[in-house]
Short mmCIF file of C-alpha atoms in Angstrom, two decimals:
data_model
loop_
_atom_site.label_atom_id
_atom_site.label_comp_id
_atom_site.label_asym_id
_atom_site.label_seq_id
_atom_site.Cartn_x
_atom_site.Cartn_y
_atom_site.Cartn_z
CA MET A 30 40.12 -53.50 -14.24
CA LEU A 31 36.45 -52.97 -14.98
CA GLU A 32 35.22 -50.04 -16.87
CA VAL A 33 31.56 -49.31 -17.77
CA GLN A 34 30.69 -46.42 -20.12
CA ASN A 35 27.19 -45.02 -20.76
CA LEU A 36 25.75 -48.66 -19.91
CA CYS A 37 21.84 -48.60 -20.74
CA LYS A 38 19.41 -51.47 -20.84
CA SER A 39 15.80 -51.31 -21.90
CA PHE A 40 13.11 -54.18 -22.25
CA ASP A 41 10.14 -53.40 -24.34
CA LYS A 42 11.41 -49.78 -24.94
CA LYS A 43 11.14 -49.38 -21.00
CA PRO A 44 14.58 -48.06 -19.65
CA PHE A 45 15.73 -50.35 -16.61
CA LEU A 46 19.34 -49.09 -16.63
CA THR A 47 20.27 -45.55 -17.94
CA GLU A 48 23.70 -44.31 -18.88
CA LEU A 49 25.75 -45.84 -16.21
CA THR A 50 29.41 -44.95 -15.96
CA PHE A 51 32.29 -46.01 -13.33
CA GLN A 52 35.48 -47.99 -13.30
CA VAL A 53 36.73 -50.23 -10.25
CA THR A 54 40.27 -51.47 -10.25
CA ALA A 55 42.18 -54.47 -8.81
CA GLY A 56 41.73 -54.41 -5.00
CA GLU A 57 38.75 -52.30 -5.15
CA CYS A 58 35.14 -52.93 -4.07
CA LEU A 59 31.88 -51.49 -5.44
CA VAL A 60 28.81 -52.07 -3.07
CA LEU A 61 25.53 -51.53 -5.09
CA LEU A 62 22.74 -50.43 -3.13
CA GLY A 63 18.90 -50.00 -4.04
CA ARG A 64 15.32 -51.14 -3.33
CA ASN A 65 14.31 -54.62 -5.46
CA GLY A 66 13.70 -53.37 -8.96
CA ALA A 67 16.26 -50.80 -8.72
CA GLY A 68 18.41 -52.43 -11.19
CA LYS A 69 21.33 -54.37 -9.11
CA THR A 70 20.75 -57.76 -10.33
CA LEU A 71 20.41 -56.89 -13.80
CA LEU A 72 23.71 -54.91 -13.86
CA LEU A 73 25.44 -57.93 -12.43
CA ASN A 74 24.02 -59.88 -15.32
CA ILE A 75 25.31 -57.70 -17.76
CA LEU A 76 28.71 -57.25 -16.14
CA ALA A 77 28.85 -61.23 -16.08
CA THR A 78 28.26 -61.33 -19.87
CA LEU A 79 24.94 -63.07 -19.33
CA VAL A 80 22.47 -60.09 -20.85
CA GLU A 81 23.46 -57.83 -23.52
CA PRO A 82 22.90 -54.16 -22.98
CA THR A 83 20.93 -52.15 -25.38
CA SER A 84 23.81 -49.51 -25.56
CA GLY A 85 27.06 -48.57 -23.76
CA SER A 86 30.21 -50.66 -23.14
CA VAL A 87 31.79 -52.97 -20.42
CA SER A 88 35.56 -53.45 -20.62
CA ILE A 89 37.59 -56.30 -18.18
CA ASP A 90 41.02 -55.49 -18.20
CA GLY A 91 41.00 -53.38 -21.26
CA VAL A 92 38.99 -55.87 -23.20
CA ASP A 93 35.64 -55.37 -24.59
CA ALA A 94 33.56 -57.73 -22.89
CA LEU A 95 30.65 -57.76 -24.79
CA ALA A 96 32.16 -58.14 -28.21
CA ASN A 97 34.57 -60.69 -26.66
CA THR A 98 32.65 -62.88 -24.32
CA LYS A 99 34.70 -65.98 -24.55
CA GLN A 100 38.02 -64.28 -24.11
CA VAL A 101 36.48 -62.29 -20.57
CA ARG A 102 34.24 -64.97 -19.16
CA PRO A 103 37.43 -66.64 -17.27
CA SER A 104 37.94 -63.44 -15.67
CA ILE A 105 34.79 -63.30 -14.16
CA GLY A 106 33.37 -65.08 -11.16
CA TYR A 107 29.49 -64.37 -10.47
CA ILE A 108 27.85 -65.70 -7.21
CA PRO A 109 24.27 -65.58 -7.95
CA ILE A 110 21.94 -64.97 -4.70
CA ALA A 111 20.04 -68.57 -5.08
CA PHE A 112 21.88 -71.85 -6.02
CA GLU A 113 20.10 -73.31 -8.85
CA GLY A 114 20.52 -76.71 -10.52
CA TYR A 115 22.35 -80.07 -10.14
CA PRO A 116 20.41 -81.27 -6.82
CA GLU A 117 21.59 -84.89 -7.73
CA LEU A 118 25.16 -84.35 -7.87
CA SER A 119 27.56 -84.82 -5.04
CA VAL A 120 29.66 -81.81 -3.99
CA VAL A 121 32.90 -83.29 -5.52
CA ASP A 122 31.15 -84.24 -8.71
CA TYR A 123 29.83 -80.42 -9.01
CA LEU A 124 33.07 -79.51 -8.79
CA ASN A 125 34.70 -82.07 -11.24
CA PHE A 126 32.10 -81.00 -13.76
CA PHE A 127 32.99 -77.23 -13.37
CA ALA A 128 36.74 -78.14 -13.39
CA ALA A 129 36.16 -79.94 -16.68
CA ALA A 130 33.89 -76.89 -17.88
CA TYR A 131 36.93 -74.42 -16.70
CA LYS A 132 39.47 -76.46 -18.87
CA LEU A 133 41.38 -77.53 -15.86
CA GLU A 134 43.86 -80.50 -17.31
CA LYS A 135 42.66 -84.03 -15.59
CA HIS A 136 45.83 -84.40 -13.83
CA GLU A 137 45.30 -80.87 -12.01
CA ARG A 138 41.45 -81.30 -11.06
CA ALA A 139 41.86 -83.51 -7.76
CA SER A 140 44.36 -81.10 -6.13
CA ALA A 141 42.69 -77.95 -7.32
CA ILE A 142 39.50 -79.63 -5.77
CA ASP A 143 40.92 -80.56 -2.52
CA ALA A 144 42.31 -76.94 -2.36
CA VAL A 145 38.95 -75.29 -2.86
CA LEU A 146 37.20 -77.57 -0.36
CA GLU A 147 39.66 -76.78 2.33
CA LEU A 148 39.83 -73.10 1.48
CA MET A 149 35.92 -73.23 2.02
CA ASP A 150 36.03 -75.70 4.88
CA ILE A 151 33.47 -78.20 3.25
CA GLN A 152 35.99 -80.98 2.90
CA HIS A 153 33.66 -83.15 5.04
CA LEU A 154 30.64 -82.61 2.33
CA ARG A 155 32.62 -83.61 -0.42
CA ASP A 156 30.51 -87.15 -1.20
CA ILE A 157 27.23 -85.22 -0.05
CA LYS A 158 24.57 -84.67 -2.67
CA ILE A 159 23.97 -80.94 -3.10
CA GLU A 160 20.00 -81.30 -2.54
CA VAL A 161 20.75 -82.22 1.36
CA LEU A 162 22.99 -79.17 1.74
CA SER A 163 22.05 -76.22 3.88
CA THR A 164 21.64 -72.76 2.31
CA GLY A 165 25.24 -71.57 3.72
CA GLU A 166 26.89 -74.93 2.84
CA ARG A 167 25.47 -74.24 -0.71
CA GLN A 168 26.72 -70.89 -0.77
CA ARG A 169 30.25 -72.23 0.27
CA LEU A 170 30.07 -74.40 -2.50
CA LEU A 171 29.53 -71.65 -5.07
CA PHE A 172 32.54 -69.87 -3.83
CA ALA A 173 34.46 -73.11 -4.02
CA LYS A 174 33.22 -73.54 -7.74
CA THR A 175 34.25 -70.05 -8.61
CA PHE A 176 37.87 -70.41 -6.97
CA LEU A 177 38.83 -73.37 -9.22
CA HIS A 178 39.41 -70.72 -12.21
CA GLU A 179 40.58 -67.87 -10.05
CA PRO A 180 38.84 -65.00 -11.68
CA GLN A 181 39.69 -61.55 -11.29
CA LEU A 182 36.64 -59.89 -11.09
CA TRP A 183 34.21 -61.29 -8.36
CA LEU A 184 30.12 -60.58 -8.90
CA LEU A 185 28.56 -61.21 -5.83
CA ASP A 186 24.66 -60.93 -5.31
CA GLU A 187 23.59 -60.65 -1.92
CA PRO A 188 26.49 -62.69 -0.40
CA LEU A 189 25.79 -62.10 3.09
CA ALA A 190 21.72 -62.91 3.18
CA PRO A 191 21.55 -66.46 3.04
CA LEU A 192 24.17 -67.08 6.12
CA ASP A 193 23.72 -67.23 9.56
CA PRO A 194 25.67 -64.93 11.86
CA GLY A 195 28.75 -67.08 11.88
CA GLY A 196 28.60 -67.32 8.32
CA GLN A 197 28.25 -63.67 7.64
CA VAL A 198 31.26 -63.37 9.79
CA GLU A 199 33.37 -65.50 7.72
CA MET A 200 32.10 -64.46 4.25
CA LEU A 201 33.26 -60.91 5.23
CA GLU A 202 36.50 -61.99 6.22
CA LEU A 203 36.59 -63.91 2.60
CA ILE A 204 35.77 -60.82 0.61
CA GLY A 205 38.39 -58.98 2.84
CA GLU A 206 40.84 -61.69 1.60
CA LEU A 207 39.65 -61.49 -2.24
CA ARG A 208 40.82 -57.79 -2.18
CA ALA A 209 43.91 -58.35 -0.35
CA MET A 210 44.59 -60.90 -3.33
CA GLY A 211 44.07 -57.58 -5.74
CA LYS A 212 40.69 -58.97 -6.93
CA THR A 213 38.01 -56.73 -8.12
CA VAL A 214 34.93 -57.16 -6.30
CA VAL A 215 31.51 -55.90 -7.12
CA ILE A 216 28.51 -56.66 -4.36
CA ALA A 217 24.71 -55.92 -5.03
CA THR A 218 22.80 -55.64 -1.60
CA ASN A 219 19.53 -53.93 -0.43
CA ARG A 220 20.21 -54.63 2.95
CA LEU A 221 21.18 -51.40 4.59
CA GLU A 222 22.59 -53.10 7.43
CA ASP A 223 25.28 -54.74 5.66
CA VAL A 224 26.65 -51.78 3.68
CA HIS A 225 29.16 -50.78 6.64
CA ARG A 226 30.29 -54.28 6.99
CA LEU A 227 30.88 -54.82 3.27
CA CYS A 228 32.72 -51.66 2.89
CA ASP A 229 34.93 -52.50 5.95
CA THR A 230 36.21 -55.42 4.18
CA GLY A 231 39.25 -53.52 3.02
CA SER A 232 40.65 -49.98 2.23
CA GLN A 233 37.87 -47.41 2.52
CA ASP A 234 39.78 -45.33 0.00
CA GLY A 235 39.20 -48.27 -2.34
CA THR A 236 35.52 -49.01 -1.65
CA PHE A 237 32.60 -47.39 -3.61
CA VAL A 238 29.24 -47.11 -2.84
CA GLY A 239 26.83 -46.93 -5.97
CA ILE A 240 22.91 -46.37 -5.06
CA LEU A 241 20.79 -46.84 -7.94
CA LYS A 242 17.24 -45.44 -8.26
CA ASP A 243 15.26 -46.22 -11.21
CA GLY A 244 18.25 -47.63 -13.18
CA ARG A 245 20.48 -44.41 -12.49
CA PHE A 246 22.84 -43.62 -9.96
CA THR A 247 21.70 -41.03 -7.34
CA GLU A 248 25.04 -41.47 -5.82
CA PHE A 249 28.40 -43.10 -6.71
CA LYS A 250 31.35 -42.23 -4.42
CA LYS A 251 34.19 -43.59 -2.13
CA PHE A 252 32.51 -44.65 1.43
CA ASN A 253 34.80 -42.77 3.34
CA GLU A 254 34.03 -39.53 1.32
CA LEU A 255 30.74 -39.88 2.11
CA ARG A 256 31.23 -40.77 5.84
CA ASN A 257 33.48 -37.40 5.94
CA GLU A 258 30.96 -35.54 4.30
CA ASN A 259 28.23 -36.52 6.68
CA THR A 260 30.48 -35.92 9.50
CA GLU A 261 30.95 -32.40 8.46
CA ALA A 262 27.22 -31.95 8.34
CA ASP A 263 26.50 -33.28 11.58
CA THR A 264 26.07 -30.72 14.32
CA ALA A 265 27.11 -33.07 16.91
CA ASP A 266 30.91 -33.79 17.91
CA SER A 267 30.53 -37.49 16.29
CA LEU A 268 28.86 -38.76 13.62
CA SER A 269 25.14 -40.22 14.31
CA SER A 270 25.35 -44.24 14.05
CA ASN A 271 22.51 -44.21 12.01
CA TRP A 272 24.04 -41.69 9.28
CA PHE A 273 24.04 -43.69 6.21
CA TYR A 274 20.22 -44.74 7.11
CA GLU A 275 19.58 -41.03 6.91
CA PHE A 276 21.47 -40.31 3.89
CA TYR A 277 20.16 -43.10 1.89
CA LEU A 278 16.64 -42.08 2.47
CA GLU A 279 17.70 -38.41 1.22
CA VAL A 280 19.14 -39.36 -1.73
CA THR A 281 16.45 -41.89 -2.68
CA LYS A 282 13.30 -40.12 -1.68
CA PRO A 283 10.71 -39.32 -4.33
#
Protein backbone atom coordinates (compact mmCIF):
# COMPACT_ATOMS: atom_id res chain seq x y z
CA MET A 1 0.00 0.00 0.00
CA LEU A 2 2.81 2.40 0.98
CA GLU A 3 6.13 2.10 -0.83
CA VAL A 4 9.09 4.41 -0.30
CA GLN A 5 12.22 4.27 -2.43
CA ASN A 6 15.55 6.04 -1.80
CA LEU A 7 13.89 8.96 -0.04
CA CYS A 8 16.17 11.91 0.77
CA LYS A 9 15.52 15.36 2.18
CA SER A 10 17.99 18.19 2.63
CA PHE A 11 17.67 21.76 3.84
CA ASP A 12 20.35 24.22 2.74
CA LYS A 13 22.35 21.25 1.44
CA LYS A 14 22.30 19.63 4.89
CA PRO A 15 20.84 16.10 4.77
CA PHE A 16 18.02 15.33 7.22
CA LEU A 17 16.76 12.09 5.64
CA THR A 18 19.02 9.83 3.62
CA GLU A 19 18.00 7.02 1.22
CA LEU A 20 15.07 5.58 3.15
CA THR A 21 13.51 2.55 1.48
CA PHE A 22 10.63 0.51 2.90
CA GLN A 23 7.09 -0.66 2.30
CA VAL A 24 4.07 -1.27 4.52
CA THR A 25 0.93 -3.00 3.28
CA ALA A 26 -2.73 -3.16 4.33
CA GLY A 27 -3.21 -4.13 7.98
CA GLU A 28 0.46 -3.59 8.79
CA CYS A 29 1.97 -1.07 11.15
CA LEU A 30 5.32 0.71 11.16
CA VAL A 31 6.53 2.24 14.42
CA LEU A 32 9.15 4.94 13.79
CA LEU A 33 11.43 5.47 16.74
CA GLY A 34 14.23 7.92 17.37
CA ARG A 35 15.35 10.91 19.36
CA ASN A 36 14.03 14.42 18.79
CA GLY A 37 15.46 15.64 15.50
CA ALA A 38 15.98 12.15 14.10
CA GLY A 39 13.59 12.88 11.22
CA LYS A 40 10.39 11.09 12.31
CA THR A 41 7.96 14.00 11.93
CA LEU A 42 9.69 15.17 8.76
CA LEU A 43 9.17 11.71 7.27
CA LEU A 44 5.48 11.76 8.24
CA ASN A 45 5.10 15.18 6.60
CA ILE A 46 6.62 13.86 3.38
CA LEU A 47 4.36 10.79 3.43
CA ALA A 48 1.39 13.13 3.97
CA THR A 49 2.50 15.10 0.85
CA LEU A 50 2.96 18.23 2.98
CA VAL A 51 6.72 18.44 2.33
CA GLU A 52 8.43 17.63 -0.95
CA PRO A 53 11.54 15.43 -0.68
CA THR A 54 14.82 16.32 -2.32
CA SER A 55 14.85 12.99 -4.15
CA GLY A 56 13.29 9.55 -4.05
CA SER A 57 9.71 8.36 -4.45
CA VAL A 58 6.58 7.69 -2.40
CA SER A 59 3.82 5.47 -3.82
CA ILE A 60 0.38 4.95 -2.30
CA ASP A 61 -1.64 2.13 -3.82
CA GLY A 62 0.72 2.18 -6.77
CA VAL A 63 0.22 5.91 -7.44
CA ASP A 64 3.15 8.34 -7.36
CA ALA A 65 2.10 10.43 -4.36
CA LEU A 66 4.50 13.27 -5.07
CA ALA A 67 3.30 13.79 -8.63
CA ASN A 68 -0.39 13.18 -7.89
CA THR A 69 -1.05 14.83 -4.54
CA LYS A 70 -4.71 15.62 -5.22
CA GLN A 71 -5.36 12.02 -6.19
CA VAL A 72 -3.72 10.41 -3.14
CA ARG A 73 -4.63 12.84 -0.36
CA PRO A 74 -8.12 11.35 0.13
CA SER A 75 -6.30 8.10 0.98
CA ILE A 76 -4.24 9.77 3.74
CA GLY A 77 -5.20 10.54 7.32
CA TYR A 78 -2.58 12.54 9.23
CA ILE A 79 -2.90 13.07 13.00
CA PRO A 80 -0.23 15.56 14.23
CA ILE A 81 0.91 15.67 17.83
CA ALA A 82 -0.55 19.14 18.37
CA PHE A 83 -4.02 20.41 17.57
CA GLU A 84 -3.78 23.76 15.81
CA GLY A 85 -6.31 26.35 14.69
CA TYR A 86 -10.09 26.84 14.78
CA PRO A 87 -10.43 27.55 18.54
CA GLU A 88 -13.63 29.55 18.02
CA LEU A 89 -15.47 26.74 16.24
CA SER A 90 -17.69 24.24 17.98
CA VAL A 91 -16.95 20.54 17.55
CA VAL A 92 -19.85 20.05 15.14
CA ASP A 93 -18.95 23.14 13.11
CA TYR A 94 -15.36 21.92 12.86
CA LEU A 95 -16.54 18.54 11.58
CA ASN A 96 -18.96 20.21 9.18
CA PHE A 97 -16.11 22.30 7.79
CA PHE A 98 -13.99 19.23 7.08
CA ALA A 99 -16.92 17.20 5.79
CA ALA A 100 -17.38 19.91 3.16
CA ALA A 101 -13.63 20.02 2.49
CA TYR A 102 -13.66 16.25 1.97
CA LYS A 103 -16.54 16.80 -0.51
CA LEU A 104 -19.13 14.80 1.37
CA GLU A 105 -22.57 15.49 -0.08
CA LYS A 106 -24.70 17.80 2.07
CA HIS A 107 -27.31 15.12 2.70
CA GLU A 108 -24.54 12.76 3.96
CA ARG A 109 -22.80 15.11 6.37
CA ALA A 110 -25.13 15.01 9.36
CA SER A 111 -25.18 11.20 9.54
CA ALA A 112 -21.42 10.98 8.91
CA ILE A 113 -20.73 13.47 11.71
CA ASP A 114 -23.06 11.67 14.10
CA ALA A 115 -21.26 8.41 13.29
CA VAL A 116 -17.75 9.72 14.00
CA LEU A 117 -18.88 11.50 17.17
CA GLU A 118 -20.28 8.21 18.44
CA LEU A 119 -17.25 6.25 17.29
CA MET A 120 -14.93 8.54 19.29
CA ASP A 121 -17.41 8.85 22.19
CA ILE A 122 -17.59 12.64 22.04
CA GLN A 123 -21.29 13.13 21.24
CA HIS A 124 -21.62 15.19 24.42
CA LEU A 125 -19.07 17.70 23.08
CA ARG A 126 -20.76 18.47 19.77
CA ASP A 127 -21.73 22.05 20.71
CA ILE A 128 -18.63 22.83 22.79
CA LYS A 129 -16.01 25.22 21.41
CA ILE A 130 -12.62 23.73 20.62
CA GLU A 131 -10.81 26.32 22.77
CA VAL A 132 -12.22 24.76 25.97
CA LEU A 133 -11.57 21.13 25.08
CA SER A 134 -8.96 19.15 26.99
CA THR A 135 -5.91 17.74 25.20
CA GLY A 136 -7.43 14.27 25.14
CA GLU A 137 -10.73 15.58 23.79
CA ARG A 138 -8.91 17.42 21.01
CA GLN A 139 -7.09 14.21 20.13
CA ARG A 140 -10.41 12.39 19.85
CA LEU A 141 -11.74 15.20 17.65
CA LEU A 142 -8.75 14.86 15.32
CA PHE A 143 -9.50 11.18 14.91
CA ALA A 144 -13.21 11.89 14.39
CA LYS A 145 -12.35 14.41 11.67
CA THR A 146 -10.03 11.93 9.98
CA PHE A 147 -12.61 9.13 10.02
CA LEU A 148 -14.94 11.33 7.96
CA HIS A 149 -13.14 10.50 4.70
CA GLU A 150 -12.14 6.93 5.67
CA PRO A 151 -8.48 7.05 4.60
CA GLN A 152 -6.48 3.91 3.96
CA LEU A 153 -3.13 5.26 5.20
CA TRP A 154 -3.00 6.61 8.78
CA LEU A 155 -0.01 8.69 9.88
CA LEU A 156 0.11 9.23 13.65
CA ASP A 157 2.61 11.48 15.40
CA GLU A 158 2.97 10.56 19.11
CA PRO A 159 -0.65 9.36 19.43
CA LEU A 160 -0.27 8.34 23.10
CA ALA A 161 1.73 11.30 24.40
CA PRO A 162 -1.13 13.77 25.06
CA LEU A 163 -3.48 11.22 26.66
CA ASP A 164 -4.10 10.13 30.23
CA PRO A 165 -3.74 6.38 31.05
CA GLY A 166 -7.37 5.61 30.23
CA GLY A 167 -7.14 7.49 26.96
CA GLN A 168 -3.94 5.63 26.05
CA VAL A 169 -5.67 2.28 26.49
CA GLU A 170 -8.55 3.42 24.29
CA MET A 171 -6.13 4.76 21.66
CA LEU A 172 -4.25 1.46 21.53
CA GLU A 173 -7.56 -0.33 21.02
CA LEU A 174 -8.44 2.10 18.23
CA ILE A 175 -5.12 1.51 16.47
CA GLY A 176 -5.79 -2.22 16.71
CA GLU A 177 -9.22 -1.69 15.16
CA LEU A 178 -7.68 0.32 12.31
CA ARG A 179 -5.34 -2.56 11.55
CA ALA A 180 -8.17 -5.08 11.76
CA MET A 181 -10.01 -2.94 9.19
CA GLY A 182 -7.05 -3.38 6.84
CA LYS A 183 -5.69 0.15 7.27
CA THR A 184 -1.99 0.86 6.94
CA VAL A 185 -0.64 2.66 10.02
CA VAL A 186 2.63 4.56 10.45
CA ILE A 187 3.35 5.84 13.96
CA ALA A 188 6.15 8.15 15.11
CA THR A 189 7.29 8.13 18.74
CA ASN A 190 10.36 8.90 20.81
CA ARG A 191 9.00 7.11 23.86
CA LEU A 192 10.61 3.72 24.37
CA GLU A 193 7.94 2.74 26.87
CA ASP A 194 5.29 2.99 24.13
CA VAL A 195 6.94 0.68 21.59
CA HIS A 196 5.78 -2.63 23.09
CA ARG A 197 2.21 -1.41 23.44
CA LEU A 198 2.07 0.01 19.93
CA CYS A 199 3.53 -3.14 18.45
CA ASP A 200 0.98 -5.29 20.31
CA THR A 201 -2.00 -3.61 18.61
CA GLY A 202 -2.17 -6.31 15.94
CA SER A 203 -0.27 -9.19 14.40
CA GLN A 204 3.38 -8.80 15.30
CA ASP A 205 4.24 -10.50 12.04
CA GLY A 206 2.84 -7.36 10.39
CA THR A 207 4.43 -4.86 12.77
CA PHE A 208 7.70 -3.20 11.81
CA VAL A 209 10.07 -1.07 13.86
CA GLY A 210 12.19 1.52 12.09
CA ILE A 211 14.83 3.20 14.26
CA LEU A 212 16.03 6.51 12.84
CA LYS A 213 19.35 8.06 13.71
CA ASP A 214 20.74 11.08 11.86
CA GLY A 215 18.13 10.62 9.13
CA ARG A 216 18.96 6.97 8.41
CA PHE A 217 17.50 3.66 9.53
CA THR A 218 19.93 1.99 11.89
CA GLU A 219 17.39 -0.83 12.10
CA PHE A 220 14.26 -1.73 10.16
CA LYS A 221 12.74 -5.08 11.01
CA LYS A 222 9.61 -6.87 12.14
CA PHE A 223 9.11 -6.53 15.87
CA ASN A 224 8.76 -10.27 16.45
CA GLU A 225 12.02 -10.89 14.57
CA LEU A 226 13.80 -8.41 16.82
CA ARG A 227 12.34 -10.11 19.89
CA ASN A 228 13.34 -13.57 18.65
CA GLU A 229 16.87 -12.46 17.84
CA ASN A 230 17.29 -10.92 21.28
CA THR A 231 15.82 -14.02 22.93
CA GLU A 232 18.44 -16.14 21.21
CA ALA A 233 21.17 -13.72 22.31
CA ASP A 234 19.97 -13.64 25.91
CA THR A 235 21.83 -16.03 28.20
CA ALA A 236 18.89 -16.34 30.56
CA ASP A 237 15.98 -18.72 30.04
CA SER A 238 13.65 -15.84 29.31
CA LEU A 239 14.08 -12.51 27.61
CA SER A 240 15.01 -9.60 29.85
CA SER A 241 12.07 -7.26 30.48
CA ASN A 242 14.15 -4.29 29.30
CA TRP A 243 15.55 -6.06 26.24
CA PHE A 244 14.27 -3.42 23.79
CA TYR A 245 15.76 -0.59 25.84
CA GLU A 246 19.15 -2.33 25.74
CA PHE A 247 18.79 -3.07 22.03
CA TYR A 248 17.87 0.55 21.27
CA LEU A 249 20.90 1.88 23.14
CA GLU A 250 23.13 -0.53 21.22
CA VAL A 251 21.92 0.41 17.72
CA THR A 252 21.86 4.16 18.40
CA LYS A 253 25.15 4.56 20.24
CA PRO A 254 27.64 7.03 18.74
